[in-house]
Coordinates of C-alpha atoms in Angstrom, one line a residue:
X1 CA -109.2 3.3 -27.8
X2 CA -105.1 2.6 -29.1
X3 CA -104.9 -1.1 -28.9
X4 CA -102.4 -2.9 -26.3
X5 CA -100.2 -4.6 -27.3
X6 CA -99.0 -8.3 -24.5
X7 CA -95.5 -9.2 -25.3
X8 CA -94.7 -12.7 -23.5
X9 CA -91.9 -12.3 -21.1
X10 CA -91.0 -15.9 -22.3
X11 CA -90.3 -16.2 -25.4
X12 CA -87.2 -18.0 -26.8
X13 CA -83.8 -15.6 -27.4
X14 CA -82.8 -16.0 -30.7
X15 CA -79.5 -17.5 -30.5
X16 CA -77.4 -18.1 -33.7
X17 CA -76.2 -21.2 -34.2
X18 CA -72.4 -21.8 -34.7
X19 CA -70.9 -22.0 -38.3
X20 CA -70.0 -25.9 -37.9
X21 CA -73.7 -26.8 -37.2
X22 CA -75.2 -24.6 -39.5
X23 CA -73.6 -26.2 -42.9
X24 CA -74.9 -29.7 -43.7
X25 CA -74.2 -31.6 -46.5
X26 CA -77.0 -33.7 -46.5
X27 CA -80.7 -32.7 -47.7
X28 CA -83.0 -30.2 -46.3
X29 CA -85.4 -31.5 -43.7
X30 CA -88.4 -31.5 -44.8
X31 CA -91.1 -28.9 -45.3
X32 CA -88.0 -26.2 -45.2
X33 CA -87.1 -24.6 -48.5
X34 CA -83.2 -23.3 -49.6
X35 CA -81.4 -21.5 -47.9
X36 CA -77.9 -20.0 -48.7
X37 CA -75.3 -20.1 -45.5
X38 CA -75.5 -17.2 -43.7
X39 CA -71.4 -15.9 -42.2
X40 CA -71.7 -15.5 -38.5
X41 CA -70.7 -11.6 -37.7
X42 CA -70.9 -12.6 -33.7
X43 CA -67.9 -10.5 -32.1
X44 CA -67.3 -13.1 -29.8
X45 CA -67.1 -15.3 -32.4
X46 CA -64.3 -13.6 -35.1
X47 CA -62.0 -13.5 -31.9
X48 CA -61.2 -17.2 -32.1
X49 CA -61.4 -17.9 -35.1
X50 CA -58.0 -14.8 -35.4
X51 CA -56.6 -16.9 -32.5
X52 CA -57.1 -19.8 -34.1
X53 CA -55.6 -18.6 -37.3
X54 CA -52.4 -17.0 -36.2
X55 CA -49.2 -18.6 -34.8
X56 CA -49.4 -20.6 -32.2
X57 CA -48.7 -19.4 -28.2
X58 CA -45.2 -19.4 -26.9
X59 CA -46.7 -22.4 -24.2
X60 CA -47.2 -24.4 -27.2
X61 CA -43.4 -23.2 -28.6
X62 CA -41.6 -23.9 -25.4
X63 CA -43.0 -27.1 -25.5
X64 CA -41.9 -28.1 -28.6
X65 CA -38.5 -26.5 -28.4
X66 CA -37.9 -28.8 -25.1
X67 CA -38.8 -32.1 -27.0
X68 CA -38.9 -31.2 -30.9
X69 CA -38.9 -34.8 -31.1
X70 CA -40.5 -38.3 -29.9
X71 CA -38.2 -40.1 -27.0
X72 CA -37.2 -42.8 -27.8
X73 CA -36.2 -45.7 -24.8
X74 CA -31.5 -45.7 -25.2
X75 CA -32.3 -49.7 -25.8
X76 CA -34.7 -49.1 -28.6
X77 CA -32.5 -46.5 -30.0
X78 CA -29.5 -49.5 -31.8
X79 CA -32.6 -51.7 -32.9
X80 CA -34.3 -49.0 -34.3
X81 CA -31.5 -46.4 -35.9
X82 CA -32.8 -43.8 -34.7
X83 CA -29.9 -41.4 -34.7
X84 CA -29.2 -38.7 -31.7
X85 CA -31.5 -35.7 -30.5
X86 CA -29.7 -32.0 -31.0
X87 CA -29.4 -31.1 -28.2
X88 CA -31.5 -28.3 -26.9
X89 CA -30.5 -24.8 -27.2
X90 CA -28.8 -22.9 -24.4
X91 CA -30.9 -20.4 -22.3
X92 CA -29.3 -17.3 -21.6
X93 CA -30.1 -15.6 -17.9
X94 CA -32.5 -13.4 -17.1
X95 CA -29.6 -10.9 -15.3
X96 CA -27.3 -11.5 -18.7
X97 CA -30.0 -10.2 -21.2
X98 CA -29.9 -7.1 -19.0
X99 CA -27.8 -3.9 -19.3
X100 CA -25.1 -3.4 -16.4
X101 CA -25.3 0.1 -15.3
X102 CA -22.5 1.5 -13.4
X103 CA -23.6 4.6 -10.8
X104 CA -25.1 7.7 -11.9
X105 CA -22.6 10.6 -12.5
X106 CA -19.4 11.3 -13.5
X107 CA -16.4 8.5 -12.5
X108 CA -14.8 9.9 -9.4
X109 CA -10.8 11.7 -10.2
X110 CA -8.0 9.7 -9.9
X111 CA -6.8 11.8 -6.6
X112 CA -9.6 10.5 -5.0
X113 CA -9.3 7.1 -4.8
X114 CA -5.7 7.0 -4.6
X115 CA -6.2 7.6 -0.5
X116 CA -9.2 5.8 -0.2
X117 CA -8.9 2.7 1.6
X118 CA -12.3 1.7 -0.1
X119 CA -11.2 2.0 -3.6
X120 CA -10.2 -0.4 -6.2
X121 CA -7.5 -3.2 -5.4
X122 CA -5.6 -1.9 -9.6
X123 CA -5.5 1.4 -7.1
X124 CA -5.8 0.8 -3.7
X125 CA -2.5 1.6 -1.4
X126 CA -0.5 4.0 -4.6
X127 CA -1.5 6.7 -2.7
X128 CA 0.5 8.1 0.8
X129 CA -2.3 8.1 2.9
X130 CA -3.3 4.3 2.0
X131 CA -0.2 3.5 2.3
X132 CA -0.4 4.6 6.2
X133 CA -3.6 3.7 7.1
X134 CA -2.3 0.1 5.8
X135 CA 0.4 0.2 8.0
X136 CA -1.9 1.7 10.9
X137 CA -4.1 -1.4 10.4
X138 CA -0.9 -3.2 10.4
X139 CA -1.2 -2.9 14.5
X140 CA -3.3 -6.3 14.7
X141 CA -0.8 -8.0 15.7
X142 CA -0.9 -11.7 16.8
X143 CA 2.1 -11.5 19.4
X144 CA 0.5 -8.4 21.0
X145 CA 1.6 -10.0 24.7
X146 CA 4.6 -11.2 25.0
X147 CA 5.4 -14.1 26.1
X148 CA 2.0 -15.7 24.4
X149 CA 2.5 -18.6 23.2
X150 CA 1.9 -18.5 18.9
X151 CA 3.0 -21.7 16.7
X152 CA 5.1 -21.4 13.8
X153 CA 4.0 -20.0 10.6
X154 CA 4.8 -23.8 8.6
X155 CA 3.2 -25.4 10.9
X156 CA -0.1 -27.4 10.0
X157 CA -1.2 -25.9 13.6
X158 CA -1.1 -22.1 12.7
X159 CA -3.3 -22.5 9.7
X160 CA -5.3 -24.7 11.7
X161 CA -5.8 -21.6 13.9
X162 CA -6.3 -19.8 11.1
X163 CA -8.8 -21.3 9.4
X164 CA -10.5 -21.9 13.1
X165 CA -10.9 -17.6 13.7
X166 CA -11.7 -17.1 10.4
X167 CA -14.9 -19.3 10.1
X168 CA -15.4 -18.5 14.0
X169 CA -18.8 -18.2 14.4
X170 CA -19.7 -21.4 12.3
X171 CA -17.2 -23.3 15.3
X172 CA -18.6 -21.9 18.1
X173 CA -22.8 -23.0 16.4
X174 CA -21.2 -26.7 15.2
X175 CA -18.2 -27.4 17.8
X176 CA -19.2 -25.6 20.9
X177 CA -18.8 -29.4 22.4
X178 CA -15.2 -29.8 21.1
X179 CA -13.6 -26.4 20.9
X180 CA -13.3 -26.4 25.3
X181 CA -11.5 -29.5 25.2
X182 CA -8.6 -28.2 23.3
X183 CA -5.8 -27.8 25.7
X184 CA -5.1 -24.3 27.1
X185 CA -2.1 -24.0 25.6
X186 CA -4.4 -24.0 22.0
X187 CA -6.5 -22.1 23.7
X188 CA -4.8 -18.7 24.4
X189 CA -3.4 -19.3 21.1
X190 CA -6.3 -19.4 19.4
X191 CA -7.8 -16.6 21.3
X192 CA -4.3 -14.2 19.6
X193 CA -5.7 -15.7 15.9
X194 CA -9.5 -14.8 16.7
X195 CA -8.4 -10.6 17.8
X196 CA -7.2 -10.6 14.1
X197 CA -8.3 -12.6 11.2
X198 CA -11.7 -13.4 12.5
X199 CA -14.9 -10.8 10.9
X200 CA -16.5 -10.6 14.1
X201 CA -14.9 -10.3 17.0
X202 CA -15.6 -12.4 20.4
X203 CA -18.1 -12.2 22.8
X204 CA -18.7 -13.3 26.5
X205 CA -20.8 -16.4 25.3
X206 CA -17.5 -17.7 22.7
X207 CA -15.7 -17.5 26.0
X208 CA -17.9 -19.1 28.1
X209 CA -17.7 -21.9 25.6
X210 CA -14.0 -22.0 25.4
X211 CA -14.2 -21.8 29.0
X212 CA -15.5 -24.6 30.3
X213 CA -14.3 -27.5 32.9
X214 CA -15.2 -30.6 33.2
X215 CA -18.2 -29.9 36.1
X216 CA -20.1 -28.7 32.4
X217 CA -18.5 -30.7 30.3
X218 CA -17.2 -34.1 30.0
X219 CA -13.7 -33.6 29.0
X220 CA -13.1 -30.0 29.2
X221 CA -9.5 -28.7 29.6
X222 CA -11.2 -25.7 32.3
X223 CA -8.7 -22.3 32.5
X224 CA -6.8 -22.3 35.2
X225 CA -3.6 -22.7 34.0
X226 CA -4.4 -19.5 31.0
X227 CA -2.3 -17.1 32.2
X228 CA -2.3 -14.6 28.6
X229 CA -5.3 -13.9 28.0
X230 CA -5.8 -11.6 24.4
X231 CA -9.0 -9.7 24.4
X232 CA -8.4 -7.5 21.1
X233 CA -11.9 -6.5 19.2
X234 CA -12.9 -8.9 21.9
X235 CA -17.2 -7.2 22.7
X236 CA -16.6 -8.5 26.2
X237 CA -17.0 -4.8 28.3
X238 CA -20.0 -5.1 29.4
X239 CA -19.2 -8.2 31.1
X240 CA -15.6 -8.3 32.5
X241 CA -16.7 -8.8 35.5
X242 CA -18.8 -12.0 35.3
X243 CA -15.9 -13.4 32.9
X244 CA -13.3 -13.4 34.9
X245 CA -15.5 -15.2 37.7
X246 CA -17.1 -18.6 37.5
X247 CA -21.0 -18.5 38.1
X248 CA -22.4 -20.9 41.0
X249 CA -24.2 -23.9 39.0
X250 CA -27.4 -23.7 38.7
X251 CA -29.1 -26.3 40.1
X252 CA -31.5 -28.6 37.7
X253 CA -33.5 -30.4 40.0
X254 CA -35.0 -30.2 43.6
X255 CA -32.7 -33.4 44.2
X256 CA -29.8 -30.9 43.0
X257 CA -30.5 -28.7 45.1
X258 CA -29.3 -27.1 48.7
X259 CA -30.6 -28.6 51.7
X260 CA -32.5 -25.8 53.6
X261 CA -30.4 -24.2 56.7
X262 CA -31.9 -25.8 59.9
X263 CA -33.7 -23.2 62.1
X264 CA -31.3 -22.6 65.5
X265 CA -33.1 -23.4 68.8
X266 CA -32.4 -19.8 70.2
X267 CA -32.2 -16.7 68.6
X268 CA -28.5 -15.7 70.1
X269 CA -27.8 -19.4 68.1
X270 CA -24.7 -18.1 65.8
X271 CA -25.4 -19.8 62.4
X272 CA -22.6 -20.5 59.6
X273 CA -23.2 -18.0 56.3
X274 CA -22.2 -19.6 53.3
X275 CA -19.4 -18.1 51.8
X276 CA -20.0 -17.0 48.5
X277 CA -19.8 -20.0 45.8
X278 CA -17.9 -17.7 43.3
X279 CA -14.1 -18.6 42.2
X280 CA -12.2 -16.9 39.6
X281 CA -12.1 -18.4 36.5
X282 CA -8.9 -17.8 35.7
X283 CA -6.7 -17.7 38.9
X284 CA -3.8 -18.1 37.0
X285 CA -3.6 -14.5 34.7
X286 CA -0.5 -12.7 34.2
X287 CA -0.8 -11.0 30.9
X288 CA -4.6 -9.6 29.6
X289 CA -5.0 -6.7 26.2
X290 CA -8.0 -4.8 26.1
X291 CA -6.5 -3.8 22.3
X292 CA -8.7 -2.0 19.5
X293 CA -12.1 -1.9 21.9
X294 CA -15.5 -1.3 19.7
X295 CA -17.0 0.3 22.6
X296 CA -14.5 1.5 24.7
X297 CA -15.3 2.6 29.1
X298 CA -12.9 3.8 31.1
X299 CA -15.9 3.7 33.9
X300 CA -16.2 -0.5 33.1
X301 CA -12.6 -0.8 33.4
X302 CA -12.3 0.9 36.3
X303 CA -14.7 -0.8 38.1
X304 CA -13.4 -4.7 36.5
X305 CA -9.0 -4.1 36.9
X306 CA -9.7 -4.0 41.4
X307 CA -10.7 -7.4 41.1
X308 CA -7.5 -8.7 38.6
X309 CA -4.5 -8.9 41.6
X310 CA -2.7 -10.6 39.7
X311 CA -1.7 -8.8 36.6
X312 CA 1.6 -7.9 35.5
X313 CA 1.2 -7.0 31.4
X314 CA -2.1 -4.7 30.8
X315 CA -3.0 -4.3 26.9
X316 CA -4.6 -0.6 26.3
X317 CA -3.3 0.5 22.8
X318 CA -5.6 1.9 20.7
X319 CA -8.0 3.7 23.8
X320 CA -9.6 7.0 23.5
X321 CA -8.2 9.5 26.4
X322 CA -9.6 8.8 29.7
X323 CA -13.0 10.2 30.3
X324 CA -16.0 8.9 32.8
X325 CA -18.2 11.0 30.1
X326 CA -16.6 10.7 26.7
X327 CA -20.6 11.8 24.9
X328 CA -19.8 15.2 27.0
X329 CA -17.5 16.9 25.2
X330 CA -19.1 19.7 24.2
X331 CA -22.3 20.1 26.8
X332 CA -22.4 22.4 29.2
X333 CA -25.6 22.9 31.7
X334 CA -26.8 26.5 32.6
X335 CA -26.5 28.4 35.8
X336 CA -27.0 31.7 37.1
X337 CA -23.6 32.6 36.7
X338 CA -23.9 31.3 32.8
X339 CA -23.0 28.0 31.1
X340 CA -21.4 25.8 32.7
X341 CA -18.9 23.1 31.6
X342 CA -21.3 20.1 31.8
X343 CA -17.9 17.2 32.1
X344 CA -14.0 17.6 33.1
X345 CA -13.2 17.4 29.8
X346 CA -14.2 19.7 26.9
X347 CA -13.3 19.8 23.2
X348 CA -10.5 21.9 24.0
X349 CA -9.0 20.3 26.9
X350 CA -6.2 18.7 24.7
X351 CA -5.2 22.0 22.3
X352 CA -4.9 23.9 26.2
X353 CA -2.7 21.5 27.7
X354 CA -5.6 20.5 30.5
X355 CA -5.1 16.1 31.3
X356 CA -6.7 17.1 35.0
X357 CA -9.0 14.1 34.4
X358 CA -7.2 12.0 32.4
X359 CA -4.6 12.2 35.0
X360 CA -7.1 11.5 37.8
X361 CA -8.2 8.2 35.5
X362 CA -4.6 7.4 35.2
X363 CA -3.8 7.5 38.9
X364 CA -6.7 5.2 39.5
X365 CA -5.1 2.1 37.4
X366 CA -2.4 2.4 38.9
X367 CA -4.1 1.9 42.4
X368 CA -5.9 -1.3 40.7
X369 CA -2.5 -2.7 39.0
X370 CA 0.0 -2.7 42.1
X371 CA 1.8 -5.5 40.4
X372 CA 1.7 -3.6 37.2
X373 CA 5.1 -4.3 35.0
X374 CA 4.5 -3.7 31.6
X375 CA 1.9 -1.2 30.1
X376 CA 1.3 -0.9 26.1
X377 CA -0.2 2.5 25.5
X378 CA 0.5 1.7 21.1
X379 CA -1.6 3.9 19.5
X380 CA -2.6 6.4 22.6
X381 CA 0.1 9.0 21.5
X382 CA -2.7 11.5 21.2
X383 CA -3.0 11.4 25.1
X384 CA 0.2 10.2 26.2
X385 CA 0.8 13.5 27.9
X386 CA -1.4 12.7 30.5
X387 CA 1.1 10.3 32.2
X388 CA 3.4 13.1 32.9
X389 CA 0.9 15.7 33.5
X390 CA 0.7 17.0 37.6
X391 CA -1.4 19.9 38.4
X392 CA 0.2 23.9 39.7
X393 CA 1.9 21.6 43.2
X394 CA 3.7 19.7 41.4
X395 CA 0.7 16.6 41.6
X396 CA -2.1 15.4 41.0
X397 CA -1.0 13.3 38.3
X398 CA 0.3 9.7 37.7
X399 CA 2.0 8.2 40.6
X400 CA 5.6 6.4 39.2
X401 CA 6.7 6.6 42.4
X402 CA 4.0 4.8 44.5
X403 CA 1.6 2.8 42.9
X404 CA 3.1 2.7 39.4
X405 CA 6.6 2.4 41.1
X406 CA 7.3 -1.0 39.4
X407 CA 6.5 -0.5 35.7
X408 CA 9.4 -1.2 33.7
X409 CA 8.1 -0.8 30.2
X410 CA 5.8 1.2 28.1
X411 CA 4.8 1.0 25.0
X412 CA 4.3 3.2 23.2
X413 CA 4.0 5.4 19.9
X414 CA 2.2 5.5 17.3
X415 CA 2.5 2.3 15.7
X416 CA 3.6 2.8 12.5
X417 CA 5.9 5.2 11.0
X418 CA 4.8 7.5 7.6
X419 CA 6.0 6.6 4.0
X420 CA 7.8 9.3 3.3
X421 CA 10.4 9.0 6.5
X422 CA 10.9 4.6 5.2
X423 CA 14.2 4.1 4.3
X424 CA 16.1 7.4 4.1
X425 CA 19.4 8.8 5.9
X426 CA 19.9 11.5 9.6
X427 CA 20.7 14.6 6.9
X428 CA 17.5 13.7 4.8
X429 CA 15.3 13.3 7.0
X430 CA 16.5 15.9 9.5
X431 CA 15.6 18.4 5.7
X432 CA 11.4 16.8 5.8
X433 CA 11.7 16.9 9.5
X434 CA 11.8 20.8 9.2
X435 CA 8.9 23.2 9.5
X436 CA 7.0 23.3 6.3
X437 CA 10.2 21.0 5.3
X438 CA 9.6 18.8 1.8
X439 CA 10.4 18.7 -1.9
X440 CA 10.6 20.9 -4.0
X441 CA 7.4 21.3 -7.1
X442 CA 8.1 18.6 -9.5
X443 CA 7.2 19.5 -13.6
X444 CA 4.2 18.6 -15.2
X445 CA 0.5 19.2 -15.9
X446 CA -0.2 22.4 -17.3
X447 CA 2.1 25.5 -17.0
X448 CA 4.0 23.0 -15.4
X449 CA 2.7 22.5 -12.0
X450 CA 0.8 19.6 -11.4
X451 CA -2.6 20.7 -8.9
X452 CA -3.8 16.7 -8.0
X453 CA 0.1 15.9 -7.4
X454 CA 1.0 19.3 -5.3
X455 CA -2.5 18.7 -3.2
X456 CA -1.7 14.9 -2.3
X457 CA 2.0 16.2 -1.5
X458 CA 0.8 18.9 0.9
X459 CA -1.0 16.2 2.3
X460 CA 1.6 14.3 2.8
X461 CA 3.4 16.9 4.5
X462 CA 0.4 18.2 7.2
X463 CA 0.3 14.3 7.7
X464 CA 4.1 13.6 8.5
X465 CA 3.8 17.1 10.6
X466 CA 1.4 16.0 13.0
X467 CA 3.0 12.8 13.6
X468 CA 6.6 14.4 14.3
X469 CA 4.7 16.4 16.8
X470 CA 3.2 13.2 17.9
X471 CA 6.3 10.8 18.1
X472 CA 8.3 14.5 19.7
X473 CA 5.6 14.6 23.0
X474 CA 6.2 10.6 23.9
X475 CA 10.2 10.7 24.0
X476 CA 9.1 14.4 26.1
X477 CA 7.1 12.5 28.2
X478 CA 9.9 9.5 28.5
X479 CA 12.4 12.2 29.8
X480 CA 10.1 13.9 32.7
X481 CA 9.3 9.8 33.4
X482 CA 12.9 9.3 34.0
X483 CA 13.1 12.8 36.2
X484 CA 10.5 11.7 38.5
X485 CA 12.3 8.5 39.0
X486 CA 15.8 9.0 39.0
X487 CA 17.2 7.7 42.4
X488 CA 13.5 7.1 43.5
X489 CA 12.3 3.8 41.6
X490 CA 13.9 1.5 39.0
X491 CA 14.8 3.0 35.4
X492 CA 11.2 2.3 32.7
X493 CA 11.4 2.3 28.9
X494 CA 9.9 3.5 26.6
X495 CA 9.6 1.3 23.4
X496 CA 8.6 3.0 20.3
X497 CA 7.3 0.4 17.6
X498 CA 7.2 0.9 14.4
X499 CA 10.5 3.6 14.9
X500 CA 14.1 3.4 13.4
X501 CA 17.1 3.5 15.2
X502 CA 18.2 6.9 13.2
X503 CA 14.5 8.3 13.3
X504 CA 14.3 7.9 17.2
X505 CA 17.8 9.8 17.4
X506 CA 16.6 12.0 15.1
X507 CA 12.4 13.2 16.9
X508 CA 15.4 13.0 20.5
X509 CA 17.5 15.9 18.9
X510 CA 13.9 17.5 17.8
X511 CA 12.3 17.0 21.3
X512 CA 15.7 18.1 23.1
X513 CA 15.8 21.1 21.2
X514 CA 12.4 21.7 22.5
X515 CA 12.4 22.0 26.0
X516 CA 15.7 23.4 25.7
X517 CA 13.7 26.3 23.6
X518 CA 10.8 26.5 25.9

């Protein structure tokens, strides 16, 4: 039978000795023969040896660079005559070491940048469209409402109000207990500065904080004497009814709450019902501006204005065409007779001259503002024809001899003039205002004709013709309204903002020529 070998499972493993311990300078042990030192062949030992033999690590290098010399107290440097250490080398920031890369693709053509409002400052304003856009943006003005108090531009009050408007969000957060103590005259001016210079529109919370009274905050001036309220660009249209009414104070404890009414002895005993505690926040308000609304809504406007009976000046500059369902211009409904338009105004109503819904809403607006004397419709030249629209029977439009018989001034127009019509004389303007009129082609480019220049000139000519068509329509509406009110009510004046006298005369000639030809 084969011999069995029993291996000891608890045998001591053969662990190699570290090279530093294997070398001995003394005599060998007793009874041991002398052997030559063997080099270690362990992989881990070789790796450790290579790491120690190589250059120092990054941590040691950074530590040696940051502190190359031992530190000495400044009081001992002069005694020990230790020289000053050299300053450390400046560290290059990580962002600077990276290569700056621009947007992918080729650069845009110069003509695109000249006519873009997002172009760099070096090229912005060199094109006609950019110049006209800059003039159009200038419609945001401090004197939107006539008669409003505005400090002199060279005064300290002007600089302070402008600075507060530019940082209105910060002041509303940290000076909310102090802005309510401003004089009411400065509050009116501050709202006008916020409408022009503030990056953030005014909100309902800002107005409630600004117009607190002494019941909510000590030394607050309130809003009883406010006559001008410039809410241009403010996001308050949804909360107009709450802004113009004071909310009753909420009791803070059970003792502040009103006592419960007494229970009558019999059921037929009359019990007095207290009137509502809501009072108007601006009882003296006569001038209101809602120009440049971020989210306009004619439905909310018509539901709020009937509560403002004392309004004499109203600004609706840059409002869209009157419509109750502006987002349903292209929506249709399926019916047995076919598809039916969902709203009263379609996408082709303006081109077809159908202003039935717009005239109806303006008629409702007139009934809600019986004391109106001044109306601002600047920037609304696209739908100003609705002011003189009537149905086939000559009715259904704005009641200029009834509800709006007291209107004396209507500010209309587009508020800006194309660059090609500025600083020109009457004869030269007539040549430019002719249909298809314009300067001839200029020499340049390949073959004496520059494509980019001609495209820019074509866009300028088309924009000028559209501007002229709107201005001519404004003068036709003025003539119709004047004919209706002749002999029945006072004369109404249509102010054309931004149009010079000589240009107004040329446009009036074109409007009269169009009416005679029609």
